[in-house]
């Protein structure tokens, strides 16, 4: 069966500090991978998605970047965090060429102080 | 044309009642409509999904009703329980699109 991991689970970082969030998927190959952000009590904002190693599509211009160094690894980064980067960050995967179902990870709660 | 409009924003239902959440879409090319359930502090989980070749799909107490001509679909939770209290998101996509278009979410509270 497939499993998706995210770490860390929670993170408190000062403004201006760098960020690295990691997501890994087990039990599948060549998945589509996604990063979402969810502000408190709000909906799901797609930040980045990837259909393969090194292939990243950015949905919203912002202070963040994403990378996919390995088939089942997706990393979300920032060089300098802003207060507005606070939120709940969710990684998701779907089957490449599948029907569209996405499966979400447990999320990372980021608080920028 | 890529939007999915979801209503209501919040909903309070008594235990044992029926919870109904509605979504409307514009893009007639959409051909897959999933619903997600999210508990506080957790990632959304796929609850139930439907394709436009059927008008209804039922899994336990959860039913999706689909109206292709009206471009609307809804989630019905029968015999709602306090454990159903969560945020529900509808979504839509089309084959090969690789992305889901999400509704804005409905916060459901089932009172004991």
PDB file of C-alpha atoms in Angstrom:
ATOM      1  CA  UNK A   1       0.000   0.000   0.000  1.00  0.00           C
ATOM      2  CA  UNK A   2       1.040   3.596  -0.539  1.00  0.00           C
ATOM      3  CA  UNK A   3       2.134   5.893   2.256  1.00  0.00           C
ATOM      4  CA  UNK A   4       2.990   9.568   2.236  1.00  0.00           C
ATOM      5  CA  UNK A   5       5.219  11.144   4.863  1.00  0.00           C
ATOM      6  CA  UNK A   6       5.851  14.761   5.732  1.00  0.00           C
ATOM      7  CA  UNK A   7       8.280  16.252   8.166  1.00  0.00           C
ATOM      8  CA  UNK A   8       8.568  18.014  10.366  1.00  0.00           C
ATOM      9  CA  UNK A   9       5.034  17.904  11.761  1.00  0.00           C
ATOM     10  CA  UNK A  10       5.350  21.341  13.311  1.00  0.00           C
ATOM     11  CA  UNK A  11       7.856  24.120  12.862  1.00  0.00           C
ATOM     12  CA  UNK A  12       8.329  27.549  14.390  1.00  0.00           C
ATOM     13  CA  UNK A  13      10.743  29.769  12.488  1.00  0.00           C
ATOM     14  CA  UNK A  14      11.705  33.456  12.764  1.00  0.00           C
ATOM     15  CA  UNK A  15      11.103  35.882   9.939  1.00  0.00           C
ATOM     16  CA  UNK A  16      14.006  35.859   7.495  1.00  0.00           C
ATOM     17  CA  UNK A  17      15.111  32.322   8.250  1.00  0.00           C
ATOM     18  CA  UNK A  18      15.293  29.581   5.591  1.00  0.00           C
ATOM     19  CA  UNK A  19      12.780  26.777   5.220  1.00  0.00           C
ATOM     20  CA  UNK A  20      12.930  23.202   4.042  1.00  0.00           C
ATOM     21  CA  UNK A  21       9.918  20.878   4.221  1.00  0.00           C
ATOM     22  CA  UNK A  22      10.177  17.345   2.949  1.00  0.00           C
ATOM     23  CA  UNK A  23       7.637  14.938   1.542  1.00  0.00           C
ATOM     24  CA  UNK A  24       8.215  11.337   0.534  1.00  0.00           C
ATOM     25  CA  UNK A  25       5.895   8.744  -0.932  1.00  0.00           C
ATOM     26  CA  UNK A  26       6.263   4.996  -0.540  1.00  0.00           C
ATOM     27  CA  UNK A  27       4.667   2.156  -2.435  1.00  0.00           C
ATOM     28  CA  UNK A  28       4.270   3.770  -5.833  1.00  0.00           C
ATOM     29  CA  UNK A  29       6.429   4.890  -8.734  1.00  0.00           C
ATOM     30  CA  UNK A  30       6.330   7.991 -10.930  1.00  0.00           C
ATOM     31  CA  UNK A  31       3.655   9.782  -8.901  1.00  0.00           C
ATOM     32  CA  UNK A  32       2.455  13.289  -9.512  1.00  0.00           C
ATOM     33  CA  UNK A  33       3.387  15.331  -6.454  1.00  0.00           C
ATOM     34  CA  UNK A  34       1.769  18.468  -5.077  1.00  0.00           C
ATOM     35  CA  UNK A  35       2.362  21.123  -2.426  1.00  0.00           C
ATOM     36  CA  UNK A  36      -0.637  22.944  -0.981  1.00  0.00           C
ATOM     37  CA  UNK A  37      -0.916  25.647   1.669  1.00  0.00           C
ATOM     38  CA  UNK A  38      -3.917  26.070   3.904  1.00  0.00           C
ATOM     39  CA  UNK A  39      -4.333  29.223   5.974  1.00  0.00           C
ATOM     40  CA  UNK A  40      -6.211  28.876   9.252  1.00  0.00           C
ATOM     41  CA  UNK A  41      -9.846  28.048   8.575  1.00  0.00           C
ATOM     42  CA  UNK A  42      -9.389  28.478   4.845  1.00  0.00           C
ATOM     43  CA  UNK A  43      -9.295  26.412   1.685  1.00  0.00           C
ATOM     44  CA  UNK A  44      -6.534  24.609  -0.164  1.00  0.00           C
ATOM     45  CA  UNK A  45      -4.163  26.693  -2.265  1.00  0.00           C
ATOM     46  CA  UNK A  46      -2.069  24.758  -4.770  1.00  0.00           C
ATOM     47  CA  UNK A  47       1.503  26.025  -4.678  1.00  0.00           C
ATOM     48  CA  UNK A  48       3.477  23.621  -6.871  1.00  0.00           C
ATOM     49  CA  UNK A  49       3.033  20.364  -8.687  1.00  0.00           C
ATOM     50  CA  UNK A  50       5.430  17.975 -10.371  1.00  0.00           C
ATOM     51  CA  UNK A  51       4.914  15.247 -12.950  1.00  0.00           C
ATOM     52  CA  UNK A  52       8.491  13.983 -12.794  1.00  0.00           C
ATOM     53  CA  UNK A  53      12.013  14.451 -11.449  1.00  0.00           C
ATOM     54  CA  UNK A  54      13.143  18.020 -11.946  1.00  0.00           C
ATOM     55  CA  UNK A  55       9.783  19.054 -13.454  1.00  0.00           C
ATOM     56  CA  UNK A  56       8.117  21.702 -11.299  1.00  0.00           C
ATOM     57  CA  UNK A  57       5.134  23.876 -12.125  1.00  0.00           C
ATOM     58  CA  UNK A  58       4.483  26.929  -9.985  1.00  0.00           C
ATOM     59  CA  UNK A  59       0.898  27.976  -9.466  1.00  0.00           C
ATOM     60  CA  UNK A  60       1.274  31.145  -7.427  1.00  0.00           C
ATOM     61  CA  UNK A  61       4.143  33.660  -7.456  1.00  0.00           C
ATOM     62  CA  UNK A  62       5.530  33.766  -3.950  1.00  0.00           C
ATOM     63  CA  UNK A  63       8.432  33.478  -1.609  1.00  0.00           C
ATOM     64  CA  UNK A  64       8.657  29.696  -1.961  1.00  0.00           C
ATOM     65  CA  UNK A  65      10.252  27.202  -4.315  1.00  0.00           C
ATOM     66  CA  UNK A  66       9.965  23.462  -4.815  1.00  0.00           C
ATOM     67  CA  UNK A  67      12.296  20.729  -5.977  1.00  0.00           C
ATOM     68  CA  UNK A  68      11.990  17.067  -6.804  1.00  0.00           C
ATOM     69  CA  UNK A  69      15.437  15.510  -6.539  1.00  0.00           C
ATOM     70  CA  UNK A  70      14.159  11.925  -6.554  1.00  0.00           C
ATOM     71  CA  UNK A  71      11.090  10.214  -7.987  1.00  0.00           C
ATOM     72  CA  UNK A  72       9.239  10.026  -4.683  1.00  0.00           C
ATOM     73  CA  UNK A  73      10.684  13.036  -2.881  1.00  0.00           C
ATOM     74  CA  UNK A  74       9.301  16.561  -2.998  1.00  0.00           C
ATOM     75  CA  UNK A  75      10.849  19.474  -1.132  1.00  0.00           C
ATOM     76  CA  UNK A  76       9.407  22.902  -0.384  1.00  0.00           C
ATOM     77  CA  UNK A  77      11.923  25.641   0.364  1.00  0.00           C
ATOM     78  CA  UNK A  78      12.326  29.293   1.102  1.00  0.00           C
ATOM     79  CA  UNK A  79      15.463  31.395   1.450  1.00  0.00           C
ATOM     80  CA  UNK A  80      13.829  33.967   3.734  1.00  0.00           C
ATOM     81  CA  UNK A  81      10.517  33.363   5.457  1.00  0.00           C
ATOM     82  CA  UNK A  82       7.834  36.025   5.720  1.00  0.00           C
ATOM     83  CA  UNK A  83       5.100  36.265   8.331  1.00  0.00           C
ATOM     84  CA  UNK A  84       2.605  35.534   5.558  1.00  0.00           C
ATOM     85  CA  UNK A  85       4.240  32.138   4.961  1.00  0.00           C
ATOM     86  CA  UNK A  86       2.634  30.804   8.135  1.00  0.00           C
ATOM     87  CA  UNK A  87       0.121  28.060   7.503  1.00  0.00           C
ATOM     88  CA  UNK A  88      -0.545  24.368   7.174  1.00  0.00           C
ATOM     89  CA  UNK A  89       1.488  22.835   4.359  1.00  0.00           C
ATOM     90  CA  UNK A  90       0.182  19.721   2.736  1.00  0.00           C
ATOM     91  CA  UNK A  91       1.888  17.381   0.313  1.00  0.00           C
ATOM     92  CA  UNK A  92      -0.204  15.129  -1.922  1.00  0.00           C
ATOM     93  CA  UNK A  93       0.366  12.528  -4.593  1.00  0.00           C
ATOM     94  CA  UNK A  94      -1.630  11.069  -7.425  1.00  0.00           C
ATOM     95  CA  UNK A  95      -1.106   8.344  -9.987  1.00  0.00           C
ATOM     96  CA  UNK A  96       0.574   9.654 -13.120  1.00  0.00           C
ATOM     97  CA  UNK A  97      -2.086   9.559 -15.804  1.00  0.00           C
ATOM     98  CA  UNK A  98      -4.689   8.410 -13.286  1.00  0.00           C
ATOM     99  CA  UNK A  99      -8.287   9.458 -12.800  1.00  0.00           C
ATOM    100  CA  UNK A 100      -7.381  12.454 -10.649  1.00  0.00           C
ATOM    101  CA  UNK A 101      -7.571  11.139  -7.100  1.00  0.00           C
ATOM    102  CA  UNK A 102      -5.082  12.838  -4.830  1.00  0.00           C
ATOM    103  CA  UNK A 103      -3.891  11.472  -1.500  1.00  0.00           C
ATOM    104  CA  UNK A 104      -2.717  13.879   1.134  1.00  0.00           C
ATOM    105  CA  UNK A 105      -0.005  13.650   3.744  1.00  0.00           C
ATOM    106  CA  UNK A 106      -0.427  14.558   7.422  1.00  0.00           C
ATOM    107  CA  UNK A 107       0.765  18.128   6.903  1.00  0.00           C
ATOM    108  CA  UNK A 108       3.308  20.486   8.464  1.00  0.00           C
ATOM    109  CA  UNK A 109       2.144  23.336  10.667  1.00  0.00           C
ATOM    110  CA  UNK A 110       4.500  26.290  10.066  1.00  0.00           C
ATOM    111  CA  UNK A 111       4.447  29.337  12.298  1.00  0.00           C
ATOM    112  CA  UNK A 112       6.652  32.245  11.313  1.00  0.00           C
ATOM    113  CA  UNK A 113       7.321  34.589  14.246  1.00  0.00           C
TER     114      UNK A 113
ATOM    115  CA  UNK B   1     -14.348  28.521 -15.891  1.00  0.00           C
ATOM    116  CA  UNK B   2     -12.114  26.499 -13.628  1.00  0.00           C
ATOM    117  CA  UNK B   3     -13.940  27.452 -10.434  1.00  0.00           C
ATOM    118  CA  UNK B   4     -15.924  25.160  -8.204  1.00  0.00           C
ATOM    119  CA  UNK B   5     -18.390  26.990  -5.972  1.00  0.00           C
ATOM    120  CA  UNK B   6     -19.254  25.327  -2.676  1.00  0.00           C
ATOM    121  CA  UNK B   7     -22.016  26.132  -0.203  1.00  0.00           C
ATOM    122  CA  UNK B   8     -22.770  26.589   2.599  1.00  0.00           C
ATOM    123  CA  UNK B   9     -19.579  27.844   4.205  1.00  0.00           C
ATOM    124  CA  UNK B  10     -20.661  26.328   7.521  1.00  0.00           C
ATOM    125  CA  UNK B  11     -23.403  23.993   8.626  1.00  0.00           C
ATOM    126  CA  UNK B  12     -24.818  22.874  11.951  1.00  0.00           C
ATOM    127  CA  UNK B  13     -26.877  19.692  11.991  1.00  0.00           C
ATOM    128  CA  UNK B  14     -28.375  17.781  14.861  1.00  0.00           C
ATOM    129  CA  UNK B  15     -27.274  14.226  15.490  1.00  0.00           C
ATOM    130  CA  UNK B  16     -29.282  11.883  13.306  1.00  0.00           C
ATOM    131  CA  UNK B  17     -30.109  14.559  10.759  1.00  0.00           C
ATOM    132  CA  UNK B  18     -29.102  14.853   7.121  1.00  0.00           C
ATOM    133  CA  UNK B  19     -26.188  17.084   6.171  1.00  0.00           C
ATOM    134  CA  UNK B  20     -26.229  18.456   2.631  1.00  0.00           C
ATOM    135  CA  UNK B  21     -23.336  20.279   0.972  1.00  0.00           C
ATOM    136  CA  UNK B  22     -23.621  21.616  -2.547  1.00  0.00           C
ATOM    137  CA  UNK B  23     -21.104  22.348  -5.284  1.00  0.00           C
ATOM    138  CA  UNK B  24     -21.429  23.859  -8.729  1.00  0.00           C
ATOM    139  CA  UNK B  25     -18.941  23.897 -11.574  1.00  0.00           C
ATOM    140  CA  UNK B  26     -18.669  25.642 -14.922  1.00  0.00           C
ATOM    141  CA  UNK B  27     -16.266  23.580 -16.994  1.00  0.00           C
ATOM    142  CA  UNK B  28     -18.260  20.906 -18.819  1.00  0.00           C
ATOM    143  CA  UNK B  29     -15.029  19.017 -19.515  1.00  0.00           C
ATOM    144  CA  UNK B  30     -14.736  18.027 -15.853  1.00  0.00           C
ATOM    145  CA  UNK B  31     -15.266  14.277 -15.549  1.00  0.00           C
ATOM    146  CA  UNK B  32     -14.273  13.353 -12.012  1.00  0.00           C
ATOM    147  CA  UNK B  33     -15.738  14.784  -8.819  1.00  0.00           C
ATOM    148  CA  UNK B  34     -14.263  13.730  -5.452  1.00  0.00           C
ATOM    149  CA  UNK B  35     -15.176  14.810  -1.936  1.00  0.00           C
ATOM    150  CA  UNK B  36     -12.601  15.149   0.816  1.00  0.00           C
ATOM    151  CA  UNK B  37     -13.051  15.129   4.587  1.00  0.00           C
ATOM    152  CA  UNK B  38     -10.597  16.999   6.788  1.00  0.00           C
ATOM    153  CA  UNK B  39     -10.389  16.849  10.570  1.00  0.00           C
ATOM    154  CA  UNK B  40      -8.586  19.658  12.427  1.00  0.00           C
ATOM    155  CA  UNK B  41      -4.815  19.343  12.191  1.00  0.00           C
ATOM    156  CA  UNK B  42      -4.986  16.499   9.674  1.00  0.00           C
ATOM    157  CA  UNK B  43      -4.614  16.227   5.931  1.00  0.00           C
ATOM    158  CA  UNK B  44      -7.762  15.873   3.798  1.00  0.00           C
ATOM    159  CA  UNK B  45      -8.842  12.292   3.136  1.00  0.00           C
ATOM    160  CA  UNK B  46     -10.668  11.112   0.044  1.00  0.00           C
ATOM    161  CA  UNK B  47     -14.210  10.291   1.113  1.00  0.00           C
ATOM    162  CA  UNK B  48     -16.170   9.424  -2.013  1.00  0.00           C
ATOM    163  CA  UNK B  49     -16.033  10.282  -5.710  1.00  0.00           C
ATOM    164  CA  UNK B  50     -18.289  10.165  -8.757  1.00  0.00           C
ATOM    165  CA  UNK B  51     -18.042  10.295 -12.529  1.00  0.00           C
ATOM    166  CA  UNK B  52     -20.729  12.001 -14.644  1.00  0.00           C
ATOM    167  CA  UNK B  53     -21.975   8.747 -16.167  1.00  0.00           C
ATOM    168  CA  UNK B  54     -23.994   8.063 -13.001  1.00  0.00           C
ATOM    169  CA  UNK B  55     -26.409  10.316 -11.108  1.00  0.00           C
ATOM    170  CA  UNK B  56     -25.784   8.947  -7.665  1.00  0.00           C
ATOM    171  CA  UNK B  57     -23.160   7.044  -5.712  1.00  0.00           C
ATOM    172  CA  UNK B  58     -23.610   5.760  -2.206  1.00  0.00           C
ATOM    173  CA  UNK B  59     -21.038   4.507   0.277  1.00  0.00           C
ATOM    174  CA  UNK B  60     -22.460   3.804   3.691  1.00  0.00           C
ATOM    175  CA  UNK B  61     -24.028   6.965   5.067  1.00  0.00           C
ATOM    176  CA  UNK B  62     -22.405   9.144   2.386  1.00  0.00           C
ATOM    177  CA  UNK B  63     -24.091   9.782  -0.965  1.00  0.00           C
ATOM    178  CA  UNK B  64     -23.073  11.942  -3.900  1.00  0.00           C
ATOM    179  CA  UNK B  65     -25.890  13.214  -6.101  1.00  0.00           C
ATOM    180  CA  UNK B  66     -24.848  14.456  -9.524  1.00  0.00           C
ATOM    181  CA  UNK B  67     -26.857  16.653 -11.904  1.00  0.00           C
ATOM    182  CA  UNK B  68     -24.964  16.940 -15.161  1.00  0.00           C
ATOM    183  CA  UNK B  69     -27.394  19.318 -16.867  1.00  0.00           C
ATOM    184  CA  UNK B  70     -27.302  21.730 -13.934  1.00  0.00           C
ATOM    185  CA  UNK B  71     -23.558  21.255 -13.458  1.00  0.00           C
ATOM    186  CA  UNK B  72     -24.088  20.608  -9.782  1.00  0.00           C
ATOM    187  CA  UNK B  73     -23.200  17.863  -7.344  1.00  0.00           C
ATOM    188  CA  UNK B  74     -23.870  17.445  -3.678  1.00  0.00           C
ATOM    189  CA  UNK B  75     -22.810  15.385  -0.690  1.00  0.00           C
ATOM    190  CA  UNK B  76     -25.479  13.975   1.587  1.00  0.00           C
ATOM    191  CA  UNK B  77     -24.543  12.577   4.984  1.00  0.00           C
ATOM    192  CA  UNK B  78     -27.387  10.501   6.362  1.00  0.00           C
ATOM    193  CA  UNK B  79     -27.833   9.950  10.097  1.00  0.00           C
ATOM    194  CA  UNK B  80     -25.129  12.539  10.806  1.00  0.00           C
ATOM    195  CA  UNK B  81     -22.964  11.800  13.839  1.00  0.00           C
ATOM    196  CA  UNK B  82     -20.752  14.035  16.010  1.00  0.00           C
ATOM    197  CA  UNK B  83     -17.765  12.148  14.558  1.00  0.00           C
ATOM    198  CA  UNK B  84     -18.703  13.548  11.137  1.00  0.00           C
ATOM    199  CA  UNK B  85     -17.860  17.055  12.372  1.00  0.00           C
ATOM    200  CA  UNK B  86     -15.123  18.141   9.986  1.00  0.00           C
ATOM    201  CA  UNK B  87     -14.462  20.353   6.992  1.00  0.00           C
ATOM    202  CA  UNK B  88     -15.606  18.960   3.661  1.00  0.00           C
ATOM    203  CA  UNK B  89     -14.158  19.948   0.303  1.00  0.00           C
ATOM    204  CA  UNK B  90     -15.616  19.166  -3.086  1.00  0.00           C
ATOM    205  CA  UNK B  91     -13.325  19.088  -6.103  1.00  0.00           C
ATOM    206  CA  UNK B  92     -13.384  18.547  -9.833  1.00  0.00           C
ATOM    207  CA  UNK B  93     -10.950  17.654 -12.569  1.00  0.00           C
ATOM    208  CA  UNK B  94     -10.788  16.359 -16.107  1.00  0.00           C
ATOM    209  CA  UNK B  95      -8.869  13.427 -17.481  1.00  0.00           C
ATOM    210  CA  UNK B  96      -5.240  14.330 -18.066  1.00  0.00           C
ATOM    211  CA  UNK B  97      -5.483  17.648 -16.231  1.00  0.00           C
ATOM    212  CA  UNK B  98      -3.319  16.386 -13.339  1.00  0.00           C
ATOM    213  CA  UNK B  99      -4.771  18.960 -10.923  1.00  0.00           C
ATOM    214  CA  UNK B 100      -7.888  19.169  -8.785  1.00  0.00           C
ATOM    215  CA  UNK B 101      -9.977  22.323  -8.597  1.00  0.00           C
ATOM    216  CA  UNK B 102     -11.203  22.545  -5.019  1.00  0.00           C
ATOM    217  CA  UNK B 103     -14.245  24.228  -3.557  1.00  0.00           C
ATOM    218  CA  UNK B 104     -13.739  26.588  -0.641  1.00  0.00           C
ATOM    219  CA  UNK B 105     -14.849  24.069   1.987  1.00  0.00           C
ATOM    220  CA  UNK B 106     -17.774  23.583   4.357  1.00  0.00           C
ATOM    221  CA  UNK B 107     -17.297  23.346   8.084  1.00  0.00           C
ATOM    222  CA  UNK B 108     -19.814  20.839   9.428  1.00  0.00           C
ATOM    223  CA  UNK B 109     -20.705  20.634  13.091  1.00  0.00           C
ATOM    224  CA  UNK B 110     -22.982  17.828  14.214  1.00  0.00           C
ATOM    225  CA  UNK B 111     -24.454  18.640  17.603  1.00  0.00           C
ATOM    226  CA  UNK B 112     -25.046  15.774  20.060  1.00  0.00           C
TER     227      UNK B 112
END
